[in-house]
Coordinates of N, CA and C and ligand atoms in Angstrom, one line a residue:
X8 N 130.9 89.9 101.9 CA 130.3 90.9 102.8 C 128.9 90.4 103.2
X9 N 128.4 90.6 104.7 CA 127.2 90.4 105.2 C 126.3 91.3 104.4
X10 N 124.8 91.0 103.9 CA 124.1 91.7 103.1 C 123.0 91.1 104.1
X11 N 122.0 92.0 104.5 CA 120.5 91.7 105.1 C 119.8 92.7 104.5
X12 N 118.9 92.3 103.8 CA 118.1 93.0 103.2 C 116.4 93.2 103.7
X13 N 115.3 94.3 103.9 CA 114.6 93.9 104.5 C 113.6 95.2 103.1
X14 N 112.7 94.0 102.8 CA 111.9 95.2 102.0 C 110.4 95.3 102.3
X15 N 109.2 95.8 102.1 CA 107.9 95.9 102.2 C 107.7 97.1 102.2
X16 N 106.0 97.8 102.7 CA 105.4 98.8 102.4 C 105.8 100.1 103.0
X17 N 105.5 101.3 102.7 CA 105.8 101.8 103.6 C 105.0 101.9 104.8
X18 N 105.5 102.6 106.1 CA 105.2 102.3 107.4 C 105.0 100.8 108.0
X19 N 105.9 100.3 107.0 CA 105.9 99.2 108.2 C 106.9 98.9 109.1
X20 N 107.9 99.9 109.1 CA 108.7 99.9 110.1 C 110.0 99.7 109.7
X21 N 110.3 99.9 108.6 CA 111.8 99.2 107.7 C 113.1 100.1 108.5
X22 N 113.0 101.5 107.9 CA 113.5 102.0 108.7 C 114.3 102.2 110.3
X23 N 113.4 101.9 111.0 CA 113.7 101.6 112.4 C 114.1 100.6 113.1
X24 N 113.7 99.5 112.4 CA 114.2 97.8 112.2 C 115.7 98.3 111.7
X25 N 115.5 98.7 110.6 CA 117.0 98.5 110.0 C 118.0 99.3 110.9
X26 N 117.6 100.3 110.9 CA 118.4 100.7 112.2 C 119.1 100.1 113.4
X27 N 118.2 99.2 113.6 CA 118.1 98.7 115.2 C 119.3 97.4 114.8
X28 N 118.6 97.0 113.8 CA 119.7 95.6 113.8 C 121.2 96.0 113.4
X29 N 121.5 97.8 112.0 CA 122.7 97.1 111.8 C 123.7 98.0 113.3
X30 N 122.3 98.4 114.3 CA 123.3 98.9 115.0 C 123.8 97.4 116.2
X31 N 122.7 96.6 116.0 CA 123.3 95.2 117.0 C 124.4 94.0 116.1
X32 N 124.2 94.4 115.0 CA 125.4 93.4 114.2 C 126.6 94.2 113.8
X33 N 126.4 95.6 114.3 CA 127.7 96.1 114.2 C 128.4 96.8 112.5
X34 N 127.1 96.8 112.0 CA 127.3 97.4 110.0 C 126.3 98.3 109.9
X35 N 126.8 98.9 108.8 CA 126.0 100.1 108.2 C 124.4 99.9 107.4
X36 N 123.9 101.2 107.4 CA 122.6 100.7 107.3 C 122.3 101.7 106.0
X37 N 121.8 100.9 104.7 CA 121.1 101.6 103.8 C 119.9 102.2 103.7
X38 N 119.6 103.3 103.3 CA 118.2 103.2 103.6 C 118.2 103.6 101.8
X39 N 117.5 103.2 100.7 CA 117.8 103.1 99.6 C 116.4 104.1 99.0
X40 N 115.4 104.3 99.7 CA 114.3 105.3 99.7 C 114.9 106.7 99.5
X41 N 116.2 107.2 100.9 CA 116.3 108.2 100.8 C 116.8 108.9 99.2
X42 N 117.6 107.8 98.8 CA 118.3 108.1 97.6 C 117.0 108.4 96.6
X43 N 115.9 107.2 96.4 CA 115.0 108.0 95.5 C 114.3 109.6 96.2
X44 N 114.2 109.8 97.5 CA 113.8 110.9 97.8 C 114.7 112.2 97.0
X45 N 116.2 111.7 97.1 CA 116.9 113.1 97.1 C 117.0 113.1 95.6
X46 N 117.0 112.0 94.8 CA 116.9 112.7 93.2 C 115.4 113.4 93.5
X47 N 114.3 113.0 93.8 CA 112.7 113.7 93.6 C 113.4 114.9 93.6
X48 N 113.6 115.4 94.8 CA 113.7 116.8 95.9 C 114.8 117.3 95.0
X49 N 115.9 117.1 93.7 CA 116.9 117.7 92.7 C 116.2 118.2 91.2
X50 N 114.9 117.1 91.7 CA 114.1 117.3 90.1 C 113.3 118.5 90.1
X51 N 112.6 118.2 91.2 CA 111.5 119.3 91.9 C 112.1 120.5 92.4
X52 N 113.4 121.0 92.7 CA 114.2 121.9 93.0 C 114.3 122.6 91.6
X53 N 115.2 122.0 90.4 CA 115.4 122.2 89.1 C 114.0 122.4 88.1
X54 N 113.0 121.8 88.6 CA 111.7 121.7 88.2 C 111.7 121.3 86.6
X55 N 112.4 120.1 86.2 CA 112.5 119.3 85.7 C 111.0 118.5 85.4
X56 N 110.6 118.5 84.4 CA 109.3 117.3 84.1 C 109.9 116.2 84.4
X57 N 108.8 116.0 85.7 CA 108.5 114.5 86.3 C 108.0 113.1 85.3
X58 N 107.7 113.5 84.5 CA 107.2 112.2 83.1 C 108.1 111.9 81.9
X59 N 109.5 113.2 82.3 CA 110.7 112.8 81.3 C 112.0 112.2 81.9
X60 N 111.6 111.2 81.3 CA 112.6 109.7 81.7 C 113.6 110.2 81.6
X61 N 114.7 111.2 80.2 CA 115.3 111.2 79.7 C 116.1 112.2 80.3
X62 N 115.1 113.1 80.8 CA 115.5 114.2 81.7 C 116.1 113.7 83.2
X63 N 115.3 112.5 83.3 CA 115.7 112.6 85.1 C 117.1 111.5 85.0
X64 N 117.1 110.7 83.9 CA 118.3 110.3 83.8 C 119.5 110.7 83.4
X65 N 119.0 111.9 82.9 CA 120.5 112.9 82.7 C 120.7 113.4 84.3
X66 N 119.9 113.7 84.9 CA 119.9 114.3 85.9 C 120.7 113.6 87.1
X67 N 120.3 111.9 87.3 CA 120.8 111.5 88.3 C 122.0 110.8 87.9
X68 N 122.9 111.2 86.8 CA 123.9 111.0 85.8 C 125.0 112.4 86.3
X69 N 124.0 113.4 86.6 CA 124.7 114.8 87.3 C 124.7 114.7 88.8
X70 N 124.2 113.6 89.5 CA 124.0 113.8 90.8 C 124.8 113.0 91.9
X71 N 125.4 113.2 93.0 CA 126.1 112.2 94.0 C 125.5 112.6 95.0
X72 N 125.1 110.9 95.6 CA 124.3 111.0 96.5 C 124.9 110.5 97.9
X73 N 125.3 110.6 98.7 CA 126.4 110.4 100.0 C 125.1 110.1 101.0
X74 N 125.0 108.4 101.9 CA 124.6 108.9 102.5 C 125.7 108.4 104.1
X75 N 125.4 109.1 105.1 CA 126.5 109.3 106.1 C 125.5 109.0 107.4
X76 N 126.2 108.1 108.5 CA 125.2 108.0 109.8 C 126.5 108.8 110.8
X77 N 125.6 109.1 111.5 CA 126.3 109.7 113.1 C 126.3 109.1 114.0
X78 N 127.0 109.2 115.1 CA 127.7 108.0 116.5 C 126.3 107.7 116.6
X79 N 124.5 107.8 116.7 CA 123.7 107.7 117.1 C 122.7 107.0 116.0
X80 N 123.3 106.5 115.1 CA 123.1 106.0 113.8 C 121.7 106.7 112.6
X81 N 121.6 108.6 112.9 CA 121.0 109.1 112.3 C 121.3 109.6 111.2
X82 N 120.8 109.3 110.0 CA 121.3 109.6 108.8 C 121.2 110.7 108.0
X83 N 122.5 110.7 107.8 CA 122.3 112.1 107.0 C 122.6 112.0 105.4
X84 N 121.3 113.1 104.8 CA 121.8 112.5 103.3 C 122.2 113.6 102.3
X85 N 123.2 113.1 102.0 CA 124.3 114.5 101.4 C 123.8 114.4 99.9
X86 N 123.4 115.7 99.4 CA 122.6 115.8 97.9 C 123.6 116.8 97.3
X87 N 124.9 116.3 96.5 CA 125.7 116.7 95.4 C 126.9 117.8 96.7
X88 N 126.9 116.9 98.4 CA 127.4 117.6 99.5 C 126.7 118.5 100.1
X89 N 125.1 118.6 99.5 CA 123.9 119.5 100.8 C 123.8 118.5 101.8
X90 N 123.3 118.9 102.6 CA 122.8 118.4 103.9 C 121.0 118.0 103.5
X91 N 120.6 117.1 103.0 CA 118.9 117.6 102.8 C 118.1 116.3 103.4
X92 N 118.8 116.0 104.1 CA 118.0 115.0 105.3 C 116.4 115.2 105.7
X93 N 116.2 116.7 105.8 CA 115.1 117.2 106.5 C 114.2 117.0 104.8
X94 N 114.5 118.0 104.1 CA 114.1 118.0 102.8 C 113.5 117.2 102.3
X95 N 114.0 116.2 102.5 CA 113.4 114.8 101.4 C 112.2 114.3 102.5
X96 N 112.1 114.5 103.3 CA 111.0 114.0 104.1 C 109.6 114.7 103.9
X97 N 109.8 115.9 103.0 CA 108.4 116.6 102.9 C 107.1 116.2 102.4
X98 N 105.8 116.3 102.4 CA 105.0 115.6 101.7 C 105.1 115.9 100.4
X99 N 105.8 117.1 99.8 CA 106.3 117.5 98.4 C 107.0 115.9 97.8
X100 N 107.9 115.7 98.5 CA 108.9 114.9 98.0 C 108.3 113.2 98.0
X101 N 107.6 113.3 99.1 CA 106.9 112.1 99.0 C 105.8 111.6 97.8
X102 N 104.9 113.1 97.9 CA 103.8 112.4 96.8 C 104.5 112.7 95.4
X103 N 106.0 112.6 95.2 CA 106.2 112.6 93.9 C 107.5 112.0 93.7
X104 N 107.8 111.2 94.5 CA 109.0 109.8 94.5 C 108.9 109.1 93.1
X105 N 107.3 108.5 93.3 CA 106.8 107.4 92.7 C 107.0 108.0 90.5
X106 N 107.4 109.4 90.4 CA 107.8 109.6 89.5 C 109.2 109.2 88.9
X107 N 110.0 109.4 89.9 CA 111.7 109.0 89.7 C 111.7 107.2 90.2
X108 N 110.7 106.8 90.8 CA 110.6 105.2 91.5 C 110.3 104.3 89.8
X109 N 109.6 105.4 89.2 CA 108.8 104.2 88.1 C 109.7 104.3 86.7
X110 N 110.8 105.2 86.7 CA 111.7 105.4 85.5 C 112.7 104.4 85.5
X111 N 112.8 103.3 84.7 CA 113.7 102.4 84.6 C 115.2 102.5 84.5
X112 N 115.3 103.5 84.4 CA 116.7 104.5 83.5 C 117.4 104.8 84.4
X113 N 116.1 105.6 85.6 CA 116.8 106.1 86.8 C 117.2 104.8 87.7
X114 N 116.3 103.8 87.8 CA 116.4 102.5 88.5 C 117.5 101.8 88.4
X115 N 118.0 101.8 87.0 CA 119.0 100.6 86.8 C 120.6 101.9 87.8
X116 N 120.8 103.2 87.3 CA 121.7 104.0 88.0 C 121.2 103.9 89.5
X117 N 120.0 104.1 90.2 CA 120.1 104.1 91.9 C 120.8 102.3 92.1
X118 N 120.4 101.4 91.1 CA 120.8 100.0 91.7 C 122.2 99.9 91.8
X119 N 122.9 100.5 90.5 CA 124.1 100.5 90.7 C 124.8 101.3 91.8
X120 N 124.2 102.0 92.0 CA 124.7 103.1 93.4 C 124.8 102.2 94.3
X121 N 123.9 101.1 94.7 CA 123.6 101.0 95.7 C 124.1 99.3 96.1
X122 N 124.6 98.8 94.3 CA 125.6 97.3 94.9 C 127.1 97.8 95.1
X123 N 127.4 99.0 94.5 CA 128.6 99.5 94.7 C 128.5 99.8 96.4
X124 N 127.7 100.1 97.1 CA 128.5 100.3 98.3 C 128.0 98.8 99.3
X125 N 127.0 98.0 98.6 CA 127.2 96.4 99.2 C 128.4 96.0 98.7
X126 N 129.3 96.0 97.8 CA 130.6 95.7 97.8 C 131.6 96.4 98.8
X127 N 131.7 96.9 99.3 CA 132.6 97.5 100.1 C 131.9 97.8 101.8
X128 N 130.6 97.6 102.0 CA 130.4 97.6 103.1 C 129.5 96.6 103.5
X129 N 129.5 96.0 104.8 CA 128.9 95.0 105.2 C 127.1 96.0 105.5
X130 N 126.0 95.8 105.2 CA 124.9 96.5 105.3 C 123.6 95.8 105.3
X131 N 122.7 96.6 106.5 CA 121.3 96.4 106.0 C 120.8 97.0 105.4
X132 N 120.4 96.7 104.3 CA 119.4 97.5 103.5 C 118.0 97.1 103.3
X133 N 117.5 98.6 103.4 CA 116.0 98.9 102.9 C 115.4 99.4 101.7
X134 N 114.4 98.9 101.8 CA 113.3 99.5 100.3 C 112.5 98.9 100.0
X135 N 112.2 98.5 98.5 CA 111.2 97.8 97.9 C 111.9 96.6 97.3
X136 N 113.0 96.8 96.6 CA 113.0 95.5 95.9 C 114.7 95.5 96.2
X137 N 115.3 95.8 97.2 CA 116.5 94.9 98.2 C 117.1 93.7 98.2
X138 N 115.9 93.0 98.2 CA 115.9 91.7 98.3 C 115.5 90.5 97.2
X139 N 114.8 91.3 96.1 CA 114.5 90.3 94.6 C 115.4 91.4 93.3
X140 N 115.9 92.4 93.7 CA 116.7 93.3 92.5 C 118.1 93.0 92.4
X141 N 118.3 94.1 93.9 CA 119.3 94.8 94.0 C 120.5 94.2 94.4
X142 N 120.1 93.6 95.2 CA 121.2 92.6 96.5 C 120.3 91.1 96.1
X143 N 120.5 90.1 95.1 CA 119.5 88.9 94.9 C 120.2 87.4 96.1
X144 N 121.3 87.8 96.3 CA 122.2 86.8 96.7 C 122.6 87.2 98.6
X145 N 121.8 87.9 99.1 CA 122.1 88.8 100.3 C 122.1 87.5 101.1
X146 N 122.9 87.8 102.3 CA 123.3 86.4 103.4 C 121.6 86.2 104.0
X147 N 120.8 87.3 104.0 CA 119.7 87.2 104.5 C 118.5 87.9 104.4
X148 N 117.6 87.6 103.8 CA 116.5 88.3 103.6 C 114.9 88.8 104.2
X149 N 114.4 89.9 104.5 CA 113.4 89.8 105.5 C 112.3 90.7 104.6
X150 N 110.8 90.1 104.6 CA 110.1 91.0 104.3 C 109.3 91.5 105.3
X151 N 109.3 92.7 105.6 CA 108.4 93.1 106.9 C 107.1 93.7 106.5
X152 N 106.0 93.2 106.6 CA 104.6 93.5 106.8 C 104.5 94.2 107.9
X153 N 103.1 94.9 108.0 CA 102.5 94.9 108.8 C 100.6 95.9 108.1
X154 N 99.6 95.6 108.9 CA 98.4 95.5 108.5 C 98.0 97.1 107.9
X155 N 96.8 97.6 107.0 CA 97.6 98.9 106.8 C 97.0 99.8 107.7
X156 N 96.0 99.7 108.5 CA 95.3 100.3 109.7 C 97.0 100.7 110.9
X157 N 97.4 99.9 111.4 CA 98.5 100.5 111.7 C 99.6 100.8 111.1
X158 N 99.9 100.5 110.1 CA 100.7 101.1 109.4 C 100.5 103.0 109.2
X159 N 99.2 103.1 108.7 CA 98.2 104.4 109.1 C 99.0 105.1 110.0
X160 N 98.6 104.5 111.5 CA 99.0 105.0 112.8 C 99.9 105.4 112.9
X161 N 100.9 104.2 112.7 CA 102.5 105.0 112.6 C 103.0 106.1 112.4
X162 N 102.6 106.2 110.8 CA 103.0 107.3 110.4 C 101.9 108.7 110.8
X163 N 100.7 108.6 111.6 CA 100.1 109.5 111.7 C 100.8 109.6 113.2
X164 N 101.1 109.3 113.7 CA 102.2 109.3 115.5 C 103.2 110.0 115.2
X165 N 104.1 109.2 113.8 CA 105.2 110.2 113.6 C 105.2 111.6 113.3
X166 N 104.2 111.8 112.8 CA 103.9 113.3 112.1 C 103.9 114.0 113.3
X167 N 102.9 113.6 114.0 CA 102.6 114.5 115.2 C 103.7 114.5 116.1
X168 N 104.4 113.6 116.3 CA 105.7 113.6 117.1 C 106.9 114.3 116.6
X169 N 106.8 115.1 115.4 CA 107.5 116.1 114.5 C 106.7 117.5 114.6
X170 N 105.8 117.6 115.3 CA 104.8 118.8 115.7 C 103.9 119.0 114.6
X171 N 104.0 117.8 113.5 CA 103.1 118.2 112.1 C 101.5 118.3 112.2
X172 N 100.7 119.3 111.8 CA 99.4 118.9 111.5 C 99.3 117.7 111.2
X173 N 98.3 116.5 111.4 CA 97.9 115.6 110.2 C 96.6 115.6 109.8
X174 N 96.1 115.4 108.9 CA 94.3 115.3 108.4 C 94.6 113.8 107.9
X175 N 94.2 112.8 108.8 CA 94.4 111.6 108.9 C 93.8 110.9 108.0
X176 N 92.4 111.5 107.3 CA 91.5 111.1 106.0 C 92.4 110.8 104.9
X177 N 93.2 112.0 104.8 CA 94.3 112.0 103.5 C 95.5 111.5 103.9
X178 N 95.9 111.1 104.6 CA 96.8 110.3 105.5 C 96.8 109.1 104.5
X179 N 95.6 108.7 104.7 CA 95.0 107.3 104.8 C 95.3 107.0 103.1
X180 N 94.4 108.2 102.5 CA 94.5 108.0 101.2 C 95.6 108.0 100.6
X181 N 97.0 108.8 100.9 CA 98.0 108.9 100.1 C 98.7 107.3 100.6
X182 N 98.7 106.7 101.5 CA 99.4 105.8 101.5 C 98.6 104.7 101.0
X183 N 97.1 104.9 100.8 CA 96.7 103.5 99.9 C 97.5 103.9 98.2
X184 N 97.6 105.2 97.6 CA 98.0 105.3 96.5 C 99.2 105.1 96.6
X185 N 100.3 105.4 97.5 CA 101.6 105.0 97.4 C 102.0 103.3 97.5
X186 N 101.2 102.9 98.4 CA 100.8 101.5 97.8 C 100.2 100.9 96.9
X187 N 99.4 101.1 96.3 CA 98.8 100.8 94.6 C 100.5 100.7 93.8
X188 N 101.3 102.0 93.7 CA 102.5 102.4 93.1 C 103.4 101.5 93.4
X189 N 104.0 101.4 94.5 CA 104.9 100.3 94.6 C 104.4 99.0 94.5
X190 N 103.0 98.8 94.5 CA 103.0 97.2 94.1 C 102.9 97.1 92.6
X191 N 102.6 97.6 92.1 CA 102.2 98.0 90.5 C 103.5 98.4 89.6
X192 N 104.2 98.6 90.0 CA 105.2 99.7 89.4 C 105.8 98.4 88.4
X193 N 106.1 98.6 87.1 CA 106.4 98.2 85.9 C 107.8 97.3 86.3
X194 N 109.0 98.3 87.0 CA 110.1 98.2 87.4 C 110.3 98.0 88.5
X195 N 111.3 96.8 89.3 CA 111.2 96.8 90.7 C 110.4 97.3 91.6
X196 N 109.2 96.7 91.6 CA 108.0 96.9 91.9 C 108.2 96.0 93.6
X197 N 107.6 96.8 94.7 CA 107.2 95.6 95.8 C 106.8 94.3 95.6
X198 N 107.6 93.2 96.0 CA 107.1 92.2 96.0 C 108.6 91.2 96.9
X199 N 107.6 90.4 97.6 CA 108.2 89.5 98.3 C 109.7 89.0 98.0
X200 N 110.9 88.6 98.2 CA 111.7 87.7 97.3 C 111.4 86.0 97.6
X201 N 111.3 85.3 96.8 CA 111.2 83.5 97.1 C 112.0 83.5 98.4
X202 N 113.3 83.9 98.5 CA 113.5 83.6 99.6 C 114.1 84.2 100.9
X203 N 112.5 85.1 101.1 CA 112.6 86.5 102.1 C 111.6 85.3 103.0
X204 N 112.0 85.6 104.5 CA 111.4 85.6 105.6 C 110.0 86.6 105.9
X205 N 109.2 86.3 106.2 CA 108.0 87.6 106.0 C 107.9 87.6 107.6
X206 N 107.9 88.8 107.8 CA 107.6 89.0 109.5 C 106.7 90.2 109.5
X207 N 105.4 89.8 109.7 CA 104.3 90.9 110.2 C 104.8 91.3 111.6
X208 N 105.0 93.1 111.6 CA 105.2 93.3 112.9 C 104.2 94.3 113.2
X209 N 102.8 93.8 113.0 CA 101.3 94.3 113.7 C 101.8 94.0 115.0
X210 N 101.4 95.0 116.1 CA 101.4 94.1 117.4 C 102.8 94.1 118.0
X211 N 103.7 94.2 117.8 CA 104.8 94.2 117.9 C 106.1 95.5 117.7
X212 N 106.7 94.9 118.8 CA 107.6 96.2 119.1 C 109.1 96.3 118.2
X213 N 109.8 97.4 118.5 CA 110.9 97.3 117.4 C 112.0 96.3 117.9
X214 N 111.7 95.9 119.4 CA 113.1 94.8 119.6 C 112.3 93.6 119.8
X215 N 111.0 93.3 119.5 CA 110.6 92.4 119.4 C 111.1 91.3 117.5
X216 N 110.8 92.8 116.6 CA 111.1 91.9 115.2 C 112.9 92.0 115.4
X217 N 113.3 93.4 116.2 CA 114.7 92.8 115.5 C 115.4 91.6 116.9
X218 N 114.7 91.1 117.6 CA 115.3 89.8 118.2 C 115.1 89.0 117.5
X219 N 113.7 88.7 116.6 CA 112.8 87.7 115.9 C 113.9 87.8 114.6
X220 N 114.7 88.6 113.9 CA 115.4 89.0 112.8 C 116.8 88.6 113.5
X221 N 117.5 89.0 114.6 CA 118.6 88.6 114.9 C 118.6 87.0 115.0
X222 N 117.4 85.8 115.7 CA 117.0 84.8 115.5 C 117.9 84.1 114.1
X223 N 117.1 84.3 113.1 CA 117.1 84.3 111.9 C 118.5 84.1 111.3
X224 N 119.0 85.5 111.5 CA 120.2 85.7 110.8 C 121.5 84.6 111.6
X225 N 121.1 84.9 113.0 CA 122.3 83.8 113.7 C 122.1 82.3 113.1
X226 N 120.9 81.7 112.9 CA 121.2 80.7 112.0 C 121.3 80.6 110.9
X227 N 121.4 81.5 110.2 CA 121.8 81.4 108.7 C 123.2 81.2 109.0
X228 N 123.6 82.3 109.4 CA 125.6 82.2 110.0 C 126.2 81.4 110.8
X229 N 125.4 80.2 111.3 CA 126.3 79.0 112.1 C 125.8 78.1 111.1
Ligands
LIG290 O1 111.0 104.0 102.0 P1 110.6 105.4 101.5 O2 109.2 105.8 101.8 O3 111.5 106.4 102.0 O4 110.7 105.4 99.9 C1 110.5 106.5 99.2 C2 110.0 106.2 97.8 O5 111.0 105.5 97.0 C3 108.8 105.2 97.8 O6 107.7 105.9 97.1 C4 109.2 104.0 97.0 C5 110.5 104.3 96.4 N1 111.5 103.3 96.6 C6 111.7 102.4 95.6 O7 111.0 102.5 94.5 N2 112.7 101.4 95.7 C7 113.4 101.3 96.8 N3 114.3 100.4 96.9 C8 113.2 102.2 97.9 C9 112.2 103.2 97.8

């Protein structure tokens, strides 16, 4: 099975990249965030302590996580058959990922989730550690940068292009702390793989990295 894997920070575009390419190579597209989002959003629903390891691995031991794209490749993410696509996107769910992200217990179950459907589906997948954990042997690997001043932007564009307030000060702050987290984190923590491609896409547009990524991948495959 084709495996491309693409990991780095958030807002650097992983998402939209991954989109773009597995819709030009013709395969499905993981996005492996959502899944930690929709355990948060089951724990936080249940209101379950976030600092009991023991708890959230019972928990995602009770949970199936479905995720499903539409003809337009928008994904929907099915939590135990909810629809909570919208849900996990809240800043609830975000500033408290890095709870269910840092539990090893829950880690080793999301990994398993997530080589079981690289066995049976050809995929791009995204996240943090895609590419040195989960998938170590993928036909292709990419890490995408980009500087954190635009990275900032992005996500302060997106907000507003979803009609959200933003207070851009705290914007700023929560994603230097969500980055401290993911580089730090004890357990598949962000970090490059030896043999990931790094593509800063400062400056650059979404069909600019995924030409620069389709590049790539056609010589890996001839
Ligand atoms: O990519 P995202 O922002 O949707 O990810 C949500 C959270 O999940 C983020 O705080 C980091 C964590 N995550 C992770 O630990 N490992 C992954 N493979 C993907 C995401």
């Amino acid at each position: 099975m084709i495996i491309i894997t693409i990991d780095g920070p958030a807002g650097a575009g992983k998402s939209t990249i991954a989109k773009a390419l597995a819709r030009r190579l013709g395969i499905s597209y993981l996005d492996t965030g959502a899944m930690y989002r929709a355990l948060t959003f089951k724990a936080l629903r249940h209101q379950i302590n976030l600092e009991d390891e023991a708890a959230l691995v019972d928990l995602a031991h009770q949970t199936t996580i479905d995720l499903q794209q539409d003809q337009e490749a928008r994904l929907k993410v099915l939590l135990d058959g909810e629809d909570v696509s919208e849900e996990i996107r809240s800043l609830e769910v975000t500033n408290n990922t890095f709870y269910i992200a840092r539990a090893p217990g829950v880690r080793e179950i999301m990994v398993a989730w997530q080589r079981e459907i690289g066995e049976h589906h050809a995929i791009v997948a995204e996240g943090r550690d895609v590419g040195t954990v989960v998938f170590p042997k993928a036909t292709c690997k990419f890490y995408l940068d980009a500087d954190f001043e635009e990275r900032s932007r992005r996500r302060i564009q997106e907000l507003k292009d979803k009609g959200k307030m933003v207070d851009e000060t705290q914007l700023k702050e929560e994603l230097q702390t969500r980055d401290h987290k993911d580089f730090t984190r004890q357990v598949g923590p962000l970090k490059k793989a030896e043999d990931a491609v790094v593509i800063d896409s400062t400056g650059l547009s979404i069909e600019d990295v995924a030409g620069k990524m389709m590049e790539y991948i056609q010589a890996r495959k001839s």
